[in-house]
Structures are given as structure tokens and as C-alpha cells.
Amino acid sequence: MPKPAEPAVKKPVGEQPENPAQLILDGAVASNQWNLLPLGGEAQITADSLAPGKVILPLSLWLELREQLHDRREEIGVWLDSDETADLLGDDAKALPLIAAHFPAFTDGRGFTLGRLLRERYGYTGELRAVGNFIRDQLTYLTRCGFNAFAYQGDEPLENLLGSMRDFNDSYQAAVDQPLPIFRRRALD
Amino acid sequence: MYRYDEQDHALVRQRVAQFRGQTERYLAGELKEEEFLPLRLQNGLYVQRLAPMLRIAVPYGLMNSAQLRRLAHITRKYDKGYAHFTTRQNVQLNWPNLEDVPDILAELAEVEMHAVQTSGNCIRNTTTDQFAGVARDELVDPRPYCELIRQWSTFHPEFAFLPRKFKIAVCGANEDRAAIRAHDIGLQIVKNAQGETGFQVFVGGGLGRTPILGAAIRDFLPETDLLSYLEAIVRVYNQLGRRDNKFKARIKILVKAMGSEAFARHVEAEWEQIKDGADQLTPEAITWAKRFFPEPAYKSFTDGHGDAVLRDQAGEDKAFARWLERNTFPHRVNGYQSVTLSTKPTGIPPGDVTDRQLEAIAELADKYSFGEVRVTHEQNVVLADVEQEQLFALWQEARKHGFATPNIGTLTDMICCPGGDYCSLANAKSIPVAEAIQRKFDDLDYLYDLGDLDLNISGCMNACGHHHIGHIGILGVDKKGEEFYQIQLGGNSTKKASLGKVLGPSFSRDEMPETIEKILDVFVENRQPEEFFIDTYNRIGLQPFKERVYAKAS
């Protein structure tokens, strides 16, 4: 008799993201209203057992429970691990109030593409949050790729980071913050 | 050449300020070593065996005399008075102090230079043919496209943390002088049946420990779609490239694992989504970019005018005739020729020049070539637009400064990485091997008789010396703490690109010149009249070389 297919269990890429009490949201320090659930406990969680309040689910759990959680739509967000691409959410992104992208290491740059695709291709307009181990020196690029929230895990006070969000005030190429590349903005005649 | 406007200046100034802040935080212990690492690499700063090394960007190898003079000043003020030209057409300083780097970058910014993305896991300096715009076999000048790629790739927010480094080369001529198939993306400019300009796109080439030649994934990409297509390729790579193992993280591994056709389908699907977007190159943008590379104020000469003068001068001076033969290149404009200044006299590390020589090059450029030079991927310097009537005078001056070694394209014009003398990655020294070979083969008549021959030396398998694509390639290897050298034959970086094959067991450094001699003997004995080494090798294969080199003494 053939073995039944094992349910695909997503292994986290690196350490799982933390859930700091404060974050940077839209350019200012704010308190974190959302509770991010780690990967691993999916088997035990059902729509009924899910704690009340604003919660960020791993993608795999959200895919499983999304129909059942329809009534809680405004308080259910999703986080994608760095090996999960934007097309796994696709057009569903539009309906979500919060999407988080996990940076297991700041050198793992997949989340930058994720951000742009969610904003530019899938029409996502809600909170786009970077979680995990990104660094201050990436805030400009993250912003340019559509992130407006940063759950920073480092030791530095968040106030110190605000200045790094605009290390550059212009750019050569198009991205989320600037729809036109420089060659379309320059006077070319 | 491209001139900065206020936006370029502002961006580079902001970069200097950003890096100054990062360096200060690092020195104050606020930025961890592992966090500073990719930040400094994206500013060209390595920490090397003896001192930091700073790699300065020279977009597609093009520089003006003011920039050369500023480099000379920087090498004097912050370094030991010399610089090194690299195979990526960049310039390296070998001894700067970490603390001084922000000041060096500020000085560079004043002359429209920087060190942005000369290292790190991001899109590196785009390279091209050193004879771009002047070569007779050129279809279209690649430089405007290189400049548009430079702008697109500089500070690209999505692609600053790729799985690995990413290199693009563009060729606009019939002969490939940019080794495009040894790059992550190689672009060959082509024309379609309607006479429209476009690109043949190669992806997944690269050297290093898994050398692979790029595969063509598109035969004609309209020029308007250049940037969106590049964006699609890099985006697919950023999402799907391996990140679990840095040795398997280059795009070549992804293309090989997926198969180039499947990879192409991914790219096309991504590109379909963005091709009509803002990245589409408008005709105005292309015209604008072309305007930075106008034809210089050439004098008008009749066909064959300069040739007669040169014939006379060459007839009277054999040394000049030799130099003319090896170190100059035909020009598409009557009465002009391009000149390669050799950085490879015997005993000088290939690509090394002193501060005085940098100034001398600047002077020669001002006097003879409209104030501009190009760095070649063979680590030499080109004056692209020299009047034939001026060649004799230029040669005499170049000779005084040590640039007129008439060896371009020959065995002693070797590509050589800095190797174990400087580089902390190297397994073996490479400069002394280059020198020993140069000393052994110092007879010019013999070198000329051998004809065009690429000898490339790398001190480790990272292959900065491009040993895989040298006709003769030498790779430094470490065996139980001792330095040995492996020989490869049959590599080729031109249109008929190929990767070298390992000859057999490696040799000690002392054995190298003699071993090269045996290889050359086999060539000389087997060649047909006027045949080049690579053609003889392709005809007779590896075996005859192997037999001679490893023959037991009888």
C-alpha cells in the first residue's frame, strides 16, 4: 500500500523572527500592535484556538485557515519566510492588512524582491513589515522596495535609526518610492 | 565620456557621507564586523593580507586625464605611490588606511569617481571592449548602453544583497574583446533583418571553481527592452538562486540546474510583466545616452595618408616597427590608430603603475588622444584616438615612461592576479611566476614568431586571473602548505569561447618556465604556417603536450 503523502512542513530559514514591543512605522517609532506566530506550532493551531487580537500567521498556516478566518480579516496578517515568493500570496495580498517579510540574515536579499512584487504587481497597499535580522544601513533600500514598517531586532534605540531611512534623496532606477527611472525624469533634449 | 549632472554629484556625495558614518560606527564598535563587511565591500574596501585594498570603479574602463591625475595624487597621499589596473577595468589601491577611505572617496567624488559596487554580492562594474567606439569591426558603440546599465545598477535597492557577485559585459563588435561568455550576463549587440539594434543575451557564464560558459537565452532583445530584461534576469536569480552554499550561489549554478531553456522561460515570464513599464528605454533616453559619446574632433585625412608616413618611419626604426605591429590597433577613422600602453615590462607586476606613470598617461592622453583613456581587461591602458602622424612621437614618450614594451597580445602580455603577495584568498603567488616566464621568454623575435597567445595566471581557484580562458592557463594550488601550479590548455575568451583543460599533475614554481617552454616547443613543432597556438591546440589536442611535459627523462 502506498504511503499517504506527508503534509509539507515548512522549515524556517535560519532563526525565526522575533516580535519586538516597538517598531518603526511610517517613519516614526510606534508600539507593536501585532503578535507574530512562529513556524512550527501549526499542527496545534485551528481557527477556533487562535488567540484573539491582531496576529501575523506563517504563510502555510494562513493558507490552511484563511477561509475559516474570513470574519477576522482585519486582524489577520501573514509573514513570508525568505524562501517564499510573492506569487504564493498573489492577488490575495490585496485583502490583507499586514504582510511581513522575514530576513533570516541581513545578507539574504530575497525580501527586497518580495516587497516590490507585492506592491507593484499584486497591488498590496497595507502595512509591509520587515522582520528578522535586517540592519539599519538597509532601511533606505527597504523603503524603496515598499516597506513601511520595521520590526528591528538589534540593540540600537529605534530613534537612532530614523535618519538612515533617507540616506539618499534621489535614485537612478525606478522602484516603489519612485515610479520613474532617472532617464525619464531628466531633461533629455 | 559621460559627465555627471547635479543628481549624479548629489548621489555620490550622499554615498560618501553614508560610508563615512558607517566607518565611524565601525571604528567606534557600534557596527559589528560581520555587518560592516558587506557594507565596506560594496564600497570597494577589502581587508587583505597586508593592508586594506580599495577597488575604485572605472565604469566600462573609461577615464579622463583629470581622473588619472587625481588617482596619482591619491596614491601619493594615501598609499605607497602606485596603483593596479584590474581585469574588471577598475583600479585598485593596495595600502590605504581604513580610516582614510572616506576621505579618499570624497576626493574621488570631486572628479566624478567612486568605489560603488566594485565588490560584494551585487551588480559589479559593467565591462566592455577597450576599443569601443573606434574599432573597425564594430557594429554599434556599446558605451551608451553600458552607461544606461551603470545607472540602472547603481544603488539598485532590490539587488544589493544578491546570492553572489554579479557581472555584466557588453560587446558591440564582431570580435569579442570583452569575454562576454565568461560573465553572469553577456550582451552581444546585434542587428535584426530590419536593421534594428538589439542584443543577443547570454546568461550563466563565469569562472571560479565551477567554470561555465554563458548560454544564449535570447537571440534578439530590442534595445528598448534592455533594462527591463536585465531586471527580469536578476529578479529571477534573486528569488531562486541558492543561498545555502556560497560556492553554489552564482547564477551559473542556477542556470545549469534548471537548464537554460527553463531558466529562459522564467525570465520571459517575469519580463512579460514588466516590459511595458517605466524601465522601457525611450528613444529619447538612448539618444541622450549616445550624446555623451560623440565622435571627437577628428581631423580629416584621406585614405592611406598616414600609412605611407608610418611605413617610412617603421622602415628606419625596427623598434618602432615592432611596437607599431604589436601595440597599435586599426581605427575606423582614416589617419587614426589606437595605442595600447603595455603595463607589462619584465619585472613589474602586470597592471601595476606608479603615481608618476599615472600622470604620464594623463599627459599622453591630453596630448595625443582627446584627454581620455581606457583600462583593458588584460590590465593595460588604451589611448583610443591617436593620429597616425603622431604615433612616432607618442612611442618615444611612452618608451621614456616604460609603457612601450612591444608585447601586446604575446606570451609576456599576461593577465595576472595579485596572488599571494597581496591577496588573502590566494593559495599561491602569481607575480613571481609571471616574472619568471617573462625573463625566460625575453627574445622578442621568438615571441613574435609564436604570435598571439594568451597566458593567464590565477593564484587561486577564484580565477581573478582568468586562467580558464587563457590559451595557456596557470592556477596556483596549495598542497600541504606548499605552492604548486596547475597548467590548463585550450581556453579561449573570444567568440569561439572555450574553457581550458587540465594538462596533468601540477609543478613547483621553479619548474614553471621550463614547462611552458616544453609546451611552446610542441606548438612550434606541430604548427602549420602562421597558425596560432590556440588553433594548433584545437587541431592536435591535449595529448602531444601531455606526452612532452610529463615524459620521463631517458
CSV table of C-alpha atoms in Angstrom, one decimal, chain A residues 13 82-87 103 105-114 116-117 120-122 133-138 140-145 152 154-156 160-161 164 166-189, chain B residues 2 4-5 7-12 14-15 18 22 25 30-32 34-36 38-39 42 117 121 147-148 150-163 227 231 234-235 238-241 243 269-270 273-274 276-282 284-285 287-288 291:
chain,number,residue,atom,x,y,z
A,13,VAL,CA,15.1,29.6,7.1
A,82,SER,CA,12.8,34.3,2.8
A,83,ASP,CA,12.3,31.3,0.5
A,84,GLU,CA,8.6,32.1,0.0
A,85,THR,CA,7.9,34.2,-3.1
A,86,ALA,CA,5.3,36.9,-3.5
A,87,ASP,CA,3.3,34.8,-6.0
A,103,PHE,CA,15.1,38.4,6.8
A,105,ALA,CA,20.1,37.2,7.8
A,106,PHE,CA,20.5,40.7,6.6
A,107,THR,CA,22.6,39.4,3.6
A,108,ASP,CA,19.6,37.3,2.4
A,109,GLY,CA,18.1,39.8,-0.1
A,110,ARG,CA,15.1,37.9,-1.3
A,111,GLY,CA,12.8,40.1,0.8
A,112,PHE,CA,13.6,43.1,-1.3
A,113,THR,CA,12.1,41.4,-4.4
A,114,LEU,CA,9.2,40.2,-2.3
A,116,ARG,CA,8.5,45.2,-4.8
A,117,LEU,CA,6.4,42.4,-6.2
A,120,GLU,CA,3.9,46.8,-7.8
A,121,ARG,CA,2.5,43.5,-9.1
A,122,TYR,CA,-0.1,42.4,-6.6
A,133,ASN,CA,17.8,40.5,11.1
A,134,PHE,CA,17.9,43.4,8.7
A,135,ILE,CA,20.3,46.2,9.6
A,136,ARG,CA,19.9,50.0,9.8
A,137,ASP,CA,22.0,50.5,6.7
A,138,GLN,CA,19.4,48.7,4.6
A,140,THR,CA,16.8,53.1,2.5
A,141,TYR,CA,16.7,50.2,0.2
A,142,LEU,CA,13.9,48.5,2.1
A,143,THR,CA,11.9,51.7,2.0
A,144,ARG,CA,12.5,51.9,-1.8
A,145,CYS,CA,11.2,48.4,-2.1
A,152,TYR,CA,14.1,45.9,14.3
A,154,GLY,CA,19.1,45.0,17.1
A,155,ASP,CA,20.2,46.8,20.3
A,156,GLU,CA,20.2,50.3,19.0
A,160,ASN,CA,18.8,56.4,16.1
A,161,LEU,CA,17.7,54.5,13.0
A,164,SER,CA,19.0,56.1,7.9
A,166,ARG,CA,16.8,58.5,3.7
A,167,ASP,CA,20.5,58.1,3.1
A,168,PHE,CA,19.8,59.1,-0.5
A,169,ASN,CA,17.2,61.6,-1.6
A,170,ASP,CA,17.1,60.5,-5.2
A,171,SER,CA,17.7,57.4,-7.2
A,172,TYR,CA,18.7,56.2,-10.6
A,173,GLN,CA,16.2,53.4,-11.1
A,174,ALA,CA,12.5,53.0,-10.6
A,175,ALA,CA,11.2,51.3,-7.5
A,176,VAL,CA,8.2,51.5,-5.3
A,177,ASP,CA,9.0,55.0,-4.0
A,178,GLN,CA,9.9,56.4,-7.4
A,179,PRO,CA,7.9,55.2,-10.4
A,180,LEU,CA,10.2,56.7,-13.0
A,181,PRO,CA,13.9,55.9,-13.6
A,182,ILE,CA,16.1,58.9,-13.8
A,183,PHE,CA,16.4,58.7,-17.6
A,184,ARG,CA,12.6,59.5,-17.8
A,185,ARG,CA,12.9,62.4,-15.4
A,186,ARG,CA,16.0,64.1,-16.8
A,187,ALA,CA,15.6,66.8,-19.4
A,188,LEU,CA,16.8,64.7,-22.3
A,189,ASP,CA,16.9,67.1,-25.1
B,2,TYR,CA,29.6,60.5,-19.5
B,4,TYR,CA,27.8,63.9,-14.1
B,5,ASP,CA,24.9,66.3,-13.6
B,7,GLN,CA,21.8,64.4,-9.5
B,8,ASP,CA,24.9,62.2,-10.0
B,9,HIS,CA,27.0,64.5,-7.9
B,10,ALA,CA,24.4,64.5,-5.1
B,11,LEU,CA,24.1,60.7,-5.1
B,12,VAL,CA,27.8,60.1,-4.9
B,14,GLN,CA,25.5,61.1,-0.2
B,15,ARG,CA,27.2,57.8,-0.6
B,18,GLN,CA,26.8,57.3,4.3
B,22,GLN,CA,29.3,53.5,8.6
B,25,ARG,CA,30.2,53.4,13.7
B,30,GLU,CA,28.7,50.3,17.1
B,31,LEU,CA,28.7,48.3,13.9
B,32,LYS,CA,29.7,44.7,14.1
B,34,GLU,CA,30.0,41.0,10.1
B,35,GLU,CA,27.7,43.9,9.4
B,36,PHE,CA,30.4,46.2,8.2
B,38,PRO,CA,29.2,43.7,3.1
B,39,LEU,CA,28.8,47.5,3.5
B,42,GLN,CA,30.0,47.5,-1.7
B,117,GLN,CA,29.7,48.1,-6.0
B,121,ASN,CA,27.2,40.4,-3.7
B,147,GLU,CA,26.2,53.9,-19.1
B,148,LEU,CA,22.5,53.1,-19.0
B,150,ARG,CA,25.6,51.7,-14.9
B,151,GLN,CA,22.8,54.0,-13.9
B,152,TRP,CA,20.2,51.2,-13.6
B,153,SER,CA,22.5,49.0,-11.5
B,154,THR,CA,24.0,51.7,-9.2
B,155,PHE,CA,22.3,51.6,-5.8
B,156,HIS,CA,19.7,49.3,-7.1
B,157,PRO,CA,17.6,48.8,-4.0
B,158,GLU,CA,16.3,45.3,-4.9
B,159,PHE,CA,19.7,43.8,-6.0
B,160,ALA,CA,22.2,45.0,-3.4
B,161,PHE,CA,22.1,41.7,-1.5
B,162,LEU,CA,22.1,39.0,-4.2
B,163,PRO,CA,23.2,35.4,-3.5
B,227,LEU,CA,16.9,47.3,-18.7
B,231,GLU,CA,15.8,43.4,-14.3
B,234,VAL,CA,18.4,39.4,-11.9
B,235,ARG,CA,15.0,39.2,-10.2
B,238,ASN,CA,17.5,36.9,-6.6
B,239,GLN,CA,14.4,34.7,-5.8
B,240,LEU,CA,15.7,31.3,-6.9
B,241,GLY,CA,19.5,31.4,-6.7
B,243,ARG,CA,21.8,30.8,-0.7
B,269,ALA,CA,7.5,35.2,-17.9
B,270,GLU,CA,8.9,37.8,-15.5
B,273,GLN,CA,5.0,41.5,-16.6
B,274,ILE,CA,7.4,44.5,-16.7
B,276,ASP,CA,5.9,47.8,-20.9
B,277,GLY,CA,6.8,49.5,-17.6
B,278,ALA,CA,8.8,52.6,-16.8
B,279,ASP,CA,12.2,50.8,-17.4
B,280,GLN,CA,11.5,50.7,-21.1
B,281,LEU,CA,14.2,52.7,-22.8
B,282,THR,CA,12.7,55.5,-24.7
B,284,GLU,CA,15.0,59.9,-26.2
B,285,ALA,CA,16.9,58.1,-23.4
B,287,THR,CA,19.7,59.3,-27.9
B,288,TRP,CA,20.6,61.2,-24.7
B,291,ARG,CA,25.2,62.1,-26.8
